[in-house]
PDB file of C-alpha atoms and ligand atoms in Angstrom:
ATOM      1  CA  UNK A   1      -1.315  39.117   0.154  1.00 57.00           C
ATOM      2  CA  UNK A   2       1.510  38.757   2.624  1.00 64.00           C
ATOM      3  CA  UNK A   3       3.323  35.421   2.610  1.00 73.00           C
ATOM      4  CA  UNK A   4       3.316  33.977   6.108  1.00 90.00           C
ATOM      5  CA  UNK A   5       6.100  32.018   7.749  1.00 97.00           C
ATOM      6  CA  UNK A   6       5.351  28.314   8.107  1.00 98.00           C
ATOM      7  CA  UNK A   7       6.562  25.981  10.827  1.00 98.00           C
ATOM      8  CA  UNK A   8       5.651  22.579  12.143  1.00 98.00           C
ATOM      9  CA  UNK A   9       6.436  19.018  13.077  1.00 98.00           C
ATOM     10  CA  UNK A  10       6.679  16.534  10.238  1.00 98.00           C
ATOM     11  CA  UNK A  11       7.092  13.056  11.614  1.00 98.00           C
ATOM     12  CA  UNK A  12       8.141   9.966   9.673  1.00 98.00           C
ATOM     13  CA  UNK A  13       6.382   6.682  10.452  1.00 98.00           C
ATOM     14  CA  UNK A  14       6.560   3.199   9.032  1.00 98.00           C
ATOM     15  CA  UNK A  15       7.585  -0.407   9.553  1.00 98.00           C
ATOM     16  CA  UNK A  16      11.241  -1.318  10.193  1.00 98.00           C
ATOM     17  CA  UNK A  17      13.587  -1.041   7.217  1.00 98.00           C
ATOM     18  CA  UNK A  18      11.254   1.103   5.054  1.00 98.00           C
ATOM     19  CA  UNK A  19      13.989   3.717   4.681  1.00 98.00           C
ATOM     20  CA  UNK A  20      12.828   6.347   7.191  1.00 98.00           C
ATOM     21  CA  UNK A  21      16.306   7.246   8.443  1.00 98.00           C
ATOM     22  CA  UNK A  22      17.702   7.305   4.912  1.00 98.00           C
ATOM     23  CA  UNK A  23      14.943   9.771   4.042  1.00 98.00           C
ATOM     24  CA  UNK A  24      15.634  12.019   7.041  1.00 98.00           C
ATOM     25  CA  UNK A  25      19.264  12.256   5.958  1.00 98.00           C
ATOM     26  CA  UNK A  26      18.303  12.946   2.342  1.00 98.00           C
ATOM     27  CA  UNK A  27      15.877  15.715   3.337  1.00 98.00           C
ATOM     28  CA  UNK A  28      18.419  17.410   5.593  1.00 96.00           C
ATOM     29  CA  UNK A  29      21.460  16.800   3.406  1.00 95.00           C
ATOM     30  CA  UNK A  30      23.215  15.608   6.546  1.00 92.00           C
ATOM     31  CA  UNK A  31      23.896  12.145   7.991  1.00 93.00           C
ATOM     32  CA  UNK A  32      22.032  12.581  11.264  1.00 95.00           C
ATOM     33  CA  UNK A  33      20.347   9.199  11.564  1.00 97.00           C
ATOM     34  CA  UNK A  34      22.091   5.862  11.328  1.00 96.00           C
ATOM     35  CA  UNK A  35      21.067   3.417   8.625  1.00 97.00           C
ATOM     36  CA  UNK A  36      21.512  -0.314   8.160  1.00 97.00           C
ATOM     37  CA  UNK A  37      20.147  -3.153   6.050  1.00 96.00           C
ATOM     38  CA  UNK A  38      19.000  -4.814   9.285  1.00 96.00           C
ATOM     39  CA  UNK A  39      15.599  -4.115  10.859  1.00 96.00           C
ATOM     40  CA  UNK A  40      15.166  -2.115  14.088  1.00 97.00           C
ATOM     41  CA  UNK A  41      18.146   0.129  13.595  1.00 97.00           C
ATOM     42  CA  UNK A  42      16.574   3.308  14.956  1.00 98.00           C
ATOM     43  CA  UNK A  43      15.672   3.199  18.657  1.00 98.00           C
ATOM     44  CA  UNK A  44      14.948   6.866  19.381  1.00 98.00           C
ATOM     45  CA  UNK A  45      12.917   9.679  18.022  1.00 97.00           C
ATOM     46  CA  UNK A  46      15.468  11.970  16.396  1.00 97.00           C
ATOM     47  CA  UNK A  47      14.695  15.543  15.408  1.00 98.00           C
ATOM     48  CA  UNK A  48      16.181  16.972  12.251  1.00 98.00           C
ATOM     49  CA  UNK A  49      15.512  20.690  11.877  1.00 98.00           C
ATOM     50  CA  UNK A  50      15.419  22.335   8.474  1.00 98.00           C
ATOM     51  CA  UNK A  51      15.350  26.137   8.598  1.00 97.00           C
ATOM     52  CA  UNK A  52      14.967  28.010   5.325  1.00 97.00           C
ATOM     53  CA  UNK A  53      13.709  31.483   4.410  1.00 95.00           C
ATOM     54  CA  UNK A  54       9.960  31.344   4.953  1.00 96.00           C
ATOM     55  CA  UNK A  55       9.727  28.059   6.805  1.00 98.00           C
ATOM     56  CA  UNK A  56      11.065  25.732   9.471  1.00 98.00           C
ATOM     57  CA  UNK A  57      10.310  22.031   9.229  1.00 98.00           C
ATOM     58  CA  UNK A  58      11.079  19.946  12.291  1.00 98.00           C
ATOM     59  CA  UNK A  59      11.369  16.411  11.000  1.00 98.00           C
ATOM     60  CA  UNK A  60      11.319  13.416  13.320  1.00 98.00           C
ATOM     61  CA  UNK A  61      12.746  10.050  12.439  1.00 98.00           C
ATOM     62  CA  UNK A  62      11.155   7.316  14.553  1.00 98.00           C
ATOM     63  CA  UNK A  63      11.800   3.629  15.255  1.00 98.00           C
ATOM     64  CA  UNK A  64      10.089   1.164  12.926  1.00 98.00           C
ATOM     65  CA  UNK A  65       6.703   0.105  14.268  1.00 98.00           C
ATOM     66  CA  UNK A  66       6.755  -3.384  15.804  1.00 97.00           C
ATOM     67  CA  UNK A  67       4.985  -5.561  18.343  1.00 96.00           C
ATOM     68  CA  UNK A  68       7.063  -5.128  21.510  1.00 96.00           C
ATOM     69  CA  UNK A  69       8.872  -8.287  22.659  1.00 96.00           C
ATOM     70  CA  UNK A  70      10.850  -6.777  25.535  1.00 95.00           C
ATOM     71  CA  UNK A  71      11.070  -3.523  27.508  1.00 97.00           C
ATOM     72  CA  UNK A  72      13.502  -1.867  25.119  1.00 97.00           C
ATOM     73  CA  UNK A  73      10.854  -2.335  22.405  1.00 98.00           C
ATOM     74  CA  UNK A  74       8.250  -0.716  24.665  1.00 98.00           C
ATOM     75  CA  UNK A  75      10.520   2.286  25.054  1.00 98.00           C
ATOM     76  CA  UNK A  76      10.980   2.446  21.295  1.00 98.00           C
ATOM     77  CA  UNK A  77       7.230   2.407  20.730  1.00 98.00           C
ATOM     78  CA  UNK A  78       6.800   5.184  23.320  1.00 97.00           C
ATOM     79  CA  UNK A  79       9.064   7.267  21.087  1.00 97.00           C
ATOM     80  CA  UNK A  80       6.768   6.544  18.150  1.00 98.00           C
ATOM     81  CA  UNK A  81       3.694   7.502  20.173  1.00 98.00           C
ATOM     82  CA  UNK A  82       5.186  10.825  21.236  1.00 98.00           C
ATOM     83  CA  UNK A  83       5.687  11.590  17.542  1.00 98.00           C
ATOM     84  CA  UNK A  84       2.069  10.630  16.802  1.00 98.00           C
ATOM     85  CA  UNK A  85       0.913  13.171  19.370  1.00 97.00           C
ATOM     86  CA  UNK A  86       2.665  16.266  18.068  1.00 96.00           C
ATOM     87  CA  UNK A  87       2.737  15.673  14.315  1.00 98.00           C
ATOM     88  CA  UNK A  88       1.385  18.444  12.105  1.00 98.00           C
ATOM     89  CA  UNK A  89       2.015  16.307   9.047  1.00 98.00           C
ATOM     90  CA  UNK A  90       2.728  12.574   8.990  1.00 98.00           C
ATOM     91  CA  UNK A  91       5.017  11.077   6.368  1.00 98.00           C
ATOM     92  CA  UNK A  92       3.995   7.443   6.067  1.00 98.00           C
ATOM     93  CA  UNK A  93       6.794   5.470   4.535  1.00 98.00           C
ATOM     94  CA  UNK A  94       6.461   2.038   3.002  1.00 98.00           C
ATOM     95  CA  UNK A  95       8.812  -0.095   0.995  1.00 98.00           C
ATOM     96  CA  UNK A  96       6.865  -0.214  -2.282  1.00 98.00           C
ATOM     97  CA  UNK A  97       7.618  -3.929  -2.594  1.00 97.00           C
ATOM     98  CA  UNK A  98       5.957  -4.649   0.777  1.00 97.00           C
ATOM     99  CA  UNK A  99       2.430  -5.928   1.337  1.00 97.00           C
ATOM    100  CA  UNK A 100      -0.087  -3.029   1.404  1.00 98.00           C
ATOM    101  CA  UNK A 101      -2.391  -4.874   3.824  1.00 97.00           C
ATOM    102  CA  UNK A 102       0.180  -5.340   6.549  1.00 97.00           C
ATOM    103  CA  UNK A 103       1.412  -1.773   6.030  1.00 98.00           C
ATOM    104  CA  UNK A 104      -2.134  -0.501   6.430  1.00 98.00           C
ATOM    105  CA  UNK A 105      -2.671  -2.384   9.674  1.00 97.00           C
ATOM    106  CA  UNK A 106       0.638  -1.075  11.072  1.00 97.00           C
ATOM    107  CA  UNK A 107      -0.411   2.483  10.222  1.00 98.00           C
ATOM    108  CA  UNK A 108      -3.948   1.993  11.551  1.00 97.00           C
ATOM    109  CA  UNK A 109      -2.476   1.008  14.920  1.00 96.00           C
ATOM    110  CA  UNK A 110      -1.078   4.551  15.265  1.00 97.00           C
ATOM    111  CA  UNK A 111      -4.534   6.178  15.117  1.00 97.00           C
ATOM    112  CA  UNK A 112      -3.117   9.260  13.432  1.00 97.00           C
ATOM    113  CA  UNK A 113      -5.367  12.268  13.262  1.00 95.00           C
ATOM    114  CA  UNK A 114      -3.100  14.421  11.130  1.00 96.00           C
ATOM    115  CA  UNK A 115      -2.707  14.980   7.399  1.00 97.00           C
ATOM    116  CA  UNK A 116      -0.776  12.220   5.695  1.00 98.00           C
ATOM    117  CA  UNK A 117       1.667  12.032   2.829  1.00 98.00           C
ATOM    118  CA  UNK A 118       2.251   8.483   1.682  1.00 98.00           C
ATOM    119  CA  UNK A 119       5.792   7.871   0.484  1.00 98.00           C
ATOM    120  CA  UNK A 120       6.312   4.649  -1.415  1.00 98.00           C
ATOM    121  CA  UNK A 121      10.039   4.190  -1.160  1.00 98.00           C
ATOM    122  CA  UNK A 122      12.586   2.061  -3.022  1.00 98.00           C
ATOM    123  CA  UNK A 123      11.021   2.600  -6.459  1.00 97.00           C
ATOM    124  CA  UNK A 124      14.466   1.904  -7.847  1.00 97.00           C
ATOM    125  CA  UNK A 125      13.582  -1.748  -7.144  1.00 97.00           C
ATOM    126  CA  UNK A 126      10.555  -1.717  -9.487  1.00 95.00           C
ATOM    127  CA  UNK A 127      11.525  -0.724 -13.028  1.00 90.00           C
ATOM    128  CA  UNK A 128       8.166  -1.527 -14.602  1.00 94.00           C
ATOM    129  CA  UNK A 129       5.903   1.581 -14.595  1.00 94.00           C
ATOM    130  CA  UNK A 130       2.684  -0.417 -14.767  1.00 96.00           C
ATOM    131  CA  UNK A 131       3.720  -2.479 -11.793  1.00 95.00           C
ATOM    132  CA  UNK A 132       4.585   0.759  -9.926  1.00 95.00           C
ATOM    133  CA  UNK A 133       1.152   2.207 -10.701  1.00 96.00           C
ATOM    134  CA  UNK A 134      -0.560  -0.968  -9.508  1.00 97.00           C
ATOM    135  CA  UNK A 135       1.311  -0.799  -6.192  1.00 97.00           C
ATOM    136  CA  UNK A 136       0.472   2.909  -5.795  1.00 97.00           C
ATOM    137  CA  UNK A 137      -3.212   2.105  -6.226  1.00 97.00           C
ATOM    138  CA  UNK A 138      -3.092  -0.838  -3.817  1.00 97.00           C
ATOM    139  CA  UNK A 139      -1.469   1.306  -1.085  1.00 98.00           C
ATOM    140  CA  UNK A 140      -3.655   4.386  -1.696  1.00 97.00           C
ATOM    141  CA  UNK A 141      -6.846   2.353  -1.449  1.00 96.00           C
ATOM    142  CA  UNK A 142      -5.843   1.292   2.060  1.00 96.00           C
ATOM    143  CA  UNK A 143      -4.383   4.542   3.419  1.00 96.00           C
ATOM    144  CA  UNK A 144      -6.315   7.426   1.788  1.00 95.00           C
ATOM    145  CA  UNK A 145      -3.533   9.997   2.169  1.00 97.00           C
ATOM    146  CA  UNK A 146      -3.656  13.692   1.224  1.00 97.00           C
ATOM    147  CA  UNK A 147      -0.950  12.895  -1.295  1.00 97.00           C
ATOM    148  CA  UNK A 148       1.075   9.927  -2.535  1.00 98.00           C
ATOM    149  CA  UNK A 149       4.575  10.051  -3.933  1.00 98.00           C
ATOM    150  CA  UNK A 150       6.856   7.342  -5.262  1.00 97.00           C
ATOM    151  CA  UNK A 151      10.431   7.998  -4.181  1.00 98.00           C
ATOM    152  CA  UNK A 152      13.830   6.515  -3.633  1.00 98.00           C
ATOM    153  CA  UNK A 153      15.443   7.921  -0.512  1.00 98.00           C
ATOM    154  CA  UNK A 154      18.664   6.096  -1.337  1.00 98.00           C
ATOM    155  CA  UNK A 155      18.929   7.092  -5.023  1.00 98.00           C
ATOM    156  CA  UNK A 156      17.325  10.495  -4.317  1.00 98.00           C
ATOM    157  CA  UNK A 157      14.557   9.990  -6.876  1.00 97.00           C
ATOM    158  CA  UNK A 158      11.711  12.516  -6.393  1.00 98.00           C
ATOM    159  CA  UNK A 159      13.036  13.486  -2.951  1.00 98.00           C
ATOM    160  CA  UNK A 160      13.232  17.174  -3.988  1.00 97.00           C
ATOM    161  CA  UNK A 161       9.462  17.154  -4.490  1.00 98.00           C
ATOM    162  CA  UNK A 162       8.739  16.141  -0.906  1.00 98.00           C
ATOM    163  CA  UNK A 163       9.329  19.516   0.768  1.00 98.00           C
ATOM    164  CA  UNK A 164       7.017  21.474  -1.582  1.00 98.00           C
ATOM    165  CA  UNK A 165       4.313  18.864  -0.869  1.00 98.00           C
ATOM    166  CA  UNK A 166       4.864  19.251   2.893  1.00 98.00           C
ATOM    167  CA  UNK A 167       4.713  23.060   2.704  1.00 98.00           C
ATOM    168  CA  UNK A 168       1.220  22.854   1.225  1.00 97.00           C
ATOM    169  CA  UNK A 169       0.052  21.115   4.411  1.00 97.00           C
ATOM    170  CA  UNK A 170       2.218  22.898   6.994  1.00 97.00           C
ATOM    171  CA  UNK A 171       0.582  25.422   9.360  1.00 97.00           C
ATOM    172  CA  UNK A 172       1.611  29.059   9.536  1.00 97.00           C
ATOM    173  CA  UNK A 173       3.602  30.110  12.559  1.00 97.00           C
ATOM    174  CA  UNK A 174       6.948  31.352  13.829  1.00 97.00           C
ATOM    175  CA  UNK A 175       9.993  29.032  14.038  1.00 97.00           C
ATOM    176  CA  UNK A 176      10.267  26.758  17.097  1.00 97.00           C
ATOM    177  CA  UNK A 177      14.080  26.492  17.136  1.00 97.00           C
ATOM    178  CA  UNK A 178      16.957  28.918  16.545  1.00 97.00           C
ATOM    179  CA  UNK A 179      18.293  28.985  12.934  1.00 94.00           C
ATOM    180  CA  UNK A 180      21.513  27.195  13.745  1.00 94.00           C
ATOM    181  CA  UNK A 181      19.984  24.158  15.470  1.00 96.00           C
ATOM    182  CA  UNK A 182      19.937  20.968  13.422  1.00 95.00           C
ATOM    183  CA  UNK A 183      18.790  18.533  16.101  1.00 96.00           C
ATOM    184  CA  UNK A 184      17.672  18.228  19.692  1.00 94.00           C
ATOM    185  CA  UNK A 185      20.305  15.605  20.489  1.00 95.00           C
ATOM    186  CA  UNK A 186      23.741  16.275  21.959  1.00 95.00           C
ATOM    187  CA  UNK A 187      26.977  15.246  20.267  1.00 94.00           C
ATOM    188  CA  UNK A 188      27.423  12.306  22.654  1.00 96.00           C
ATOM    189  CA  UNK A 189      24.211  10.826  21.310  1.00 97.00           C
ATOM    190  CA  UNK A 190      25.381  10.982  17.695  1.00 97.00           C
ATOM    191  CA  UNK A 191      28.720   9.478  18.677  1.00 97.00           C
ATOM    192  CA  UNK A 192      27.048   6.519  20.400  1.00 98.00           C
ATOM    193  CA  UNK A 193      24.800   6.056  17.383  1.00 98.00           C
ATOM    194  CA  UNK A 194      27.762   5.973  15.013  1.00 98.00           C
ATOM    195  CA  UNK A 195      29.333   3.203  17.082  1.00 98.00           C
ATOM    196  CA  UNK A 196      26.014   1.355  17.028  1.00 98.00           C
ATOM    197  CA  UNK A 197      25.795   1.741  13.235  1.00 98.00           C
ATOM    198  CA  UNK A 198      29.125  -0.011  12.844  1.00 98.00           C
ATOM    199  CA  UNK A 199      27.989  -2.775  15.182  1.00 98.00           C
ATOM    200  CA  UNK A 200      24.988  -3.308  12.897  1.00 98.00           C
ATOM    201  CA  UNK A 201      27.246  -3.559   9.862  1.00 97.00           C
ATOM    202  CA  UNK A 202      30.042  -5.676  11.362  1.00 98.00           C
ATOM    203  CA  UNK A 203      28.144  -8.219  13.475  1.00 97.00           C
ATOM    204  CA  UNK A 204      25.330 -10.606  12.645  1.00 93.00           C
ATOM    205  CA  UNK A 205      22.435 -12.396  14.255  1.00 90.00           C
ATOM    206  CA  UNK A 206      21.520 -11.298  17.752  1.00 94.00           C
ATOM    207  CA  UNK A 207      24.568  -9.121  18.482  1.00 97.00           C
ATOM    208  CA  UNK A 208      23.202  -5.736  17.313  1.00 98.00           C
ATOM    209  CA  UNK A 209      19.925  -6.354  19.142  1.00 97.00           C
ATOM    210  CA  UNK A 210      21.617  -7.139  22.457  1.00 98.00           C
ATOM    211  CA  UNK A 211      23.900  -4.125  22.315  1.00 98.00           C
ATOM    212  CA  UNK A 212      23.748  -0.600  23.656  1.00 98.00           C
ATOM    213  CA  UNK A 213      26.433   2.067  23.461  1.00 98.00           C
ATOM    214  CA  UNK A 214      27.060   4.661  26.125  1.00 98.00           C
ATOM    215  CA  UNK A 215      29.556   7.488  25.797  1.00 98.00           C
ATOM    216  CA  UNK A 216      31.237   7.918  29.188  1.00 97.00           C
ATOM    217  CA  UNK A 217      33.765  10.605  28.347  1.00 97.00           C
ATOM    218  CA  UNK A 218      33.624  13.284  25.691  1.00 97.00           C
ATOM    219  CA  UNK A 219      36.486  15.701  25.990  1.00 97.00           C
ATOM    220  CA  UNK A 220      37.420  18.381  23.487  1.00 96.00           C
ATOM    221  CA  UNK A 221      41.182  18.783  23.787  1.00 96.00           C
ATOM    222  CA  UNK A 222      43.149  21.292  21.680  1.00 93.00           C
ATOM    223  CA  UNK A 223      44.142  18.820  18.958  1.00 94.00           C
ATOM    224  CA  UNK A 224      41.806  15.917  19.393  1.00 97.00           C
ATOM    225  CA  UNK A 225      38.391  14.982  20.750  1.00 98.00           C
ATOM    226  CA  UNK A 226      38.826  12.198  23.274  1.00 98.00           C
ATOM    227  CA  UNK A 227      35.937   9.772  23.508  1.00 98.00           C
ATOM    228  CA  UNK A 228      35.572   6.770  25.807  1.00 98.00           C
ATOM    229  CA  UNK A 229      32.500   4.628  25.268  1.00 98.00           C
ATOM    230  CA  UNK A 230      31.025   1.480  26.763  1.00 98.00           C
ATOM    231  CA  UNK A 231      29.481  -1.204  24.625  1.00 98.00           C
ATOM    232  CA  UNK A 232      26.938  -3.087  26.681  1.00 98.00           C
ATOM    233  CA  UNK A 233      25.967  -6.673  25.893  1.00 98.00           C
ATOM    234  CA  UNK A 234      23.851  -9.222  27.747  1.00 98.00           C
ATOM    235  CA  UNK A 235      26.180 -12.253  27.755  1.00 97.00           C
ATOM    236  CA  UNK A 236      29.838 -13.163  28.139  1.00 98.00           C
ATOM    237  CA  UNK A 237      29.700 -15.060  24.814  1.00 97.00           C
ATOM    238  CA  UNK A 238      28.591 -11.875  23.057  1.00 98.00           C
ATOM    239  CA  UNK A 239      31.543 -10.062  24.552  1.00 98.00           C
ATOM    240  CA  UNK A 240      33.852 -12.703  23.023  1.00 98.00           C
ATOM    241  CA  UNK A 241      32.199 -12.282  19.630  1.00 98.00           C
ATOM    242  CA  UNK A 242      32.510  -8.509  19.819  1.00 98.00           C
ATOM    243  CA  UNK A 243      36.195  -8.814  20.660  1.00 97.00           C
ATOM    244  CA  UNK A 244      36.953 -11.348  17.910  1.00 97.00           C
ATOM    245  CA  UNK A 245      40.094 -13.450  17.716  1.00 96.00           C
ATOM    246  CA  UNK A 246      42.887 -11.605  19.470  1.00 96.00           C
ATOM    247  CA  UNK A 247      40.708  -8.482  19.595  1.00 96.00           C
ATOM    248  CA  UNK A 248      40.620  -8.224  15.807  1.00 97.00           C
ATOM    249  CA  UNK A 249      36.926  -7.358  15.517  1.00 97.00           C
ATOM    250  CA  UNK A 250      36.776  -4.689  18.197  1.00 98.00           C
ATOM    251  CA  UNK A 251      39.821  -3.112  16.585  1.00 98.00           C
ATOM    252  CA  UNK A 252      38.034  -2.969  13.253  1.00 98.00           C
ATOM    253  CA  UNK A 253      34.916  -1.591  14.943  1.00 98.00           C
ATOM    254  CA  UNK A 254      36.950   1.098  16.700  1.00 98.00           C
ATOM    255  CA  UNK A 255      38.663   2.149  13.479  1.00 98.00           C
ATOM    256  CA  UNK A 256      35.488   2.323  11.417  1.00 98.00           C
ATOM    257  CA  UNK A 257      33.553   4.136  14.131  1.00 98.00           C
ATOM    258  CA  UNK A 258      36.382   6.615  14.640  1.00 98.00           C
ATOM    259  CA  UNK A 259      36.450   7.380  10.910  1.00 98.00           C
ATOM    260  CA  UNK A 260      32.751   8.163  10.776  1.00 96.00           C
ATOM    261  CA  UNK A 261      32.872  10.237  13.971  1.00 98.00           C
ATOM    262  CA  UNK A 262      35.807  12.223  12.554  1.00 98.00           C
ATOM    263  CA  UNK A 263      33.840  12.885   9.389  1.00 96.00           C
ATOM    264  CA  UNK A 264      30.811  14.009  11.396  1.00 95.00           C
ATOM    265  CA  UNK A 265      32.753  16.285  13.763  1.00 94.00           C
ATOM    266  CA  UNK A 266      35.292  17.324  11.145  1.00 94.00           C
ATOM    267  CA  UNK A 267      37.907  16.888  13.862  1.00 95.00           C
ATOM    268  CA  UNK A 268      40.549  14.385  14.857  1.00 98.00           C
ATOM    269  CA  UNK A 269      39.179  11.811  17.286  1.00 98.00           C
ATOM    270  CA  UNK A 270      40.689   9.442  19.825  1.00 98.00           C
ATOM    271  CA  UNK A 271      38.202   6.649  20.498  1.00 98.00           C
ATOM    272  CA  UNK A 272      38.431   3.879  23.060  1.00 98.00           C
ATOM    273  CA  UNK A 273      35.768   1.195  23.477  1.00 98.00           C
ATOM    274  CA  UNK A 274      35.082  -0.931  26.563  1.00 98.00           C
ATOM    275  CA  UNK A 275      32.790  -3.948  26.561  1.00 98.00           C
ATOM    276  CA  UNK A 276      30.564  -4.536  29.572  1.00 98.00           C
ATOM    277  CA  UNK A 277      28.239  -7.440  30.281  1.00 98.00           C
ATOM    278  CA  UNK A 278      24.901  -6.464  31.837  1.00 98.00           C
ATOM    279  CA  UNK A 279      22.543  -9.461  31.821  1.00 97.00           C
ATOM    280  CA  UNK A 280      19.004  -8.604  30.688  1.00 97.00           C
ATOM    281  CA  UNK A 281      19.685  -4.872  30.364  1.00 98.00           C
ATOM    282  CA  UNK A 282      16.905  -4.722  27.768  1.00 97.00           C
ATOM    283  CA  UNK A 283      14.386  -5.662  30.453  1.00 97.00           C
ATOM    284  CA  UNK A 284      15.764  -3.467  33.224  1.00 97.00           C
ATOM    285  CA  UNK A 285      14.317   0.008  33.722  1.00 97.00           C
ATOM    286  CA  UNK A 286      17.409   1.381  35.445  1.00 97.00           C
ATOM    287  CA  UNK A 287      19.776   0.205  32.731  1.00 97.00           C
ATOM    288  CA  UNK A 288      17.438   1.361  29.975  1.00 97.00           C
ATOM    289  CA  UNK A 289      17.346   4.795  31.543  1.00 97.00           C
ATOM    290  CA  UNK A 290      21.108   4.901  32.004  1.00 96.00           C
ATOM    291  CA  UNK A 291      21.628   3.981  28.337  1.00 96.00           C
ATOM    292  CA  UNK A 292      19.301   6.719  27.139  1.00 95.00           C
ATOM    293  CA  UNK A 293      16.074   4.780  26.501  1.00 96.00           C
TER     294      UNK A 293
HETATM  295  N1  GTP B 301      17.028  -0.004  -2.891  1.00 64.17           N
HETATM  296  C1  GTP B 301      16.764   0.944  -1.985  1.00 64.17           C
HETATM  297  N2  GTP B 301      17.161   0.756  -0.712  1.00 64.17           N
HETATM  298  C2  GTP B 301      16.875   1.737   0.191  1.00 64.17           C
HETATM  299  C3  GTP B 301      16.189   2.918  -0.175  1.00 64.17           C
HETATM  300  N3  GTP B 301      16.057   3.684   0.930  1.00 64.17           N
HETATM  301  C4  GTP B 301      16.650   3.000   1.950  1.00 64.17           C
HETATM  302  N4  GTP B 301      17.148   1.824   1.499  1.00 64.17           N
HETATM  303  C5  GTP B 301      17.869   0.802   2.263  1.00 64.17           C
HETATM  304  O1  GTP B 301      16.973   0.176   3.170  1.00 64.17           O
HETATM  305  C6  GTP B 301      17.677  -0.221   4.361  1.00 64.17           C
HETATM  306  C7  GTP B 301      16.968   0.352   5.582  1.00 64.17           C
HETATM  307  O2  GTP B 301      17.113   1.750   5.594  1.00 64.17           O
HETATM  308  P1  GTP B 301      16.881   2.610   6.904  1.00 64.17           P
HETATM  309  O3  GTP B 301      16.880   4.048   6.495  1.00 64.17           O
HETATM  310  O4  GTP B 301      17.812   2.187   7.973  1.00 64.17           O
HETATM  311  O5  GTP B 301      15.389   2.140   7.268  1.00 64.17           O
HETATM  312  P2  GTP B 301      14.499   2.556   8.534  1.00 64.17           P
HETATM  313  O6  GTP B 301      13.092   2.662   8.042  1.00 64.17           O
HETATM  314  O7  GTP B 301      15.059   3.768   9.172  1.00 64.17           O
HETATM  315  O8  GTP B 301      14.663   1.274   9.461  1.00 64.17           O
HETATM  316  P3  GTP B 301      14.466   1.150  11.096  1.00 64.17           P
HETATM  317  O9  GTP B 301      15.287   2.207  11.729  1.00 64.17           O
HETATM  318  O10 GTP B 301      14.950  -0.215  11.390  1.00 64.17           O
HETATM  319  O11 GTP B 301      13.003   1.308  11.339  1.00 64.17           O
HETATM  320  C8  GTP B 301      19.102   0.280   4.201  1.00 64.17           C
HETATM  321  O12 GTP B 301      19.900  -0.778   3.732  1.00 64.17           O
HETATM  322  C9  GTP B 301      18.966   1.380   3.151  1.00 64.17           C
HETATM  323  O13 GTP B 301      20.141   1.599   2.397  1.00 64.17           O
HETATM  324  C10 GTP B 301      15.799   3.096  -1.542  1.00 64.17           C
HETATM  325  O14 GTP B 301      15.232   4.077  -1.960  1.00 64.17           O
HETATM  326  N5  GTP B 301      16.116   2.064  -2.391  1.00 64.17           N
HETATM  327 MG1   MG B 302      15.760   4.056  11.058  1.00 64.17          MG
END
């Protein structure tokens, strides 16, 4: 029998902080999606395309599922819904230490009609095998997936077994994207995300949640890539916090962001950041659109 080519959309869903973006990166072997210990890090649906002999898997990372509190949240949940609509296979990711009941109600709200693989992540946090097995049973009883796997996206435990499990459920068909594509997003997007990732790691409380990053200039010069980006906040006080005493914090942010952009592009980068105050941008359709939401 002839072996057919397989291709399809494999979309990752789950509550905030489950480890969805960490998993996308582990599956692709590439740092495409930003990660942080804080909730609500991912705001967009991000495609990660894996093309291998015999198959093409188009993964989607999605924002953690939440009850929207403001318009930005609505936009984030629209991204989740678009991924619900075109999924061939759904990867449902939970933190294995979380409550199975609340996970189940989050997942039920999606009304998924596709095949499901349940990934119980962060097993490195539960050493006891009996306790692991009890959690697996508690989650499975609520979700009824095609398959359940215990994994650690961070420590790469069992992550190699995920793709073979997906291939069993993936439809046959020709590839959707050219071989060389790894995402649907332009470089400017990844650059703005890398700045945002550093904002999540350097600033606390409300700052990351009131911030957007917009790349205004992206210029590939012979010896350096020149990038000018705006950081948008909602209040003057947040601007002061971002700057830090004598500009010390923004300097640190610029250095750290530049380093990760250089690593990603494998090129020398000149990065300049400008802070702008736009009151209530998270509630304003025009601003949301301008900032890519
Ligand atoms: N201990 C442990 N931590 C993990 C594991 N996978 C991810 N994490 C951590 O969990 C935190 C959240 O990871 P993310 O990948 O950003 O989670 P997410 O589901 O994409 O979160 P949102 O984008 O906010 O929805 C980060 O601090 C990760 O390092 C794991 O297997 N074990
Ligand atoms: Mg994420």
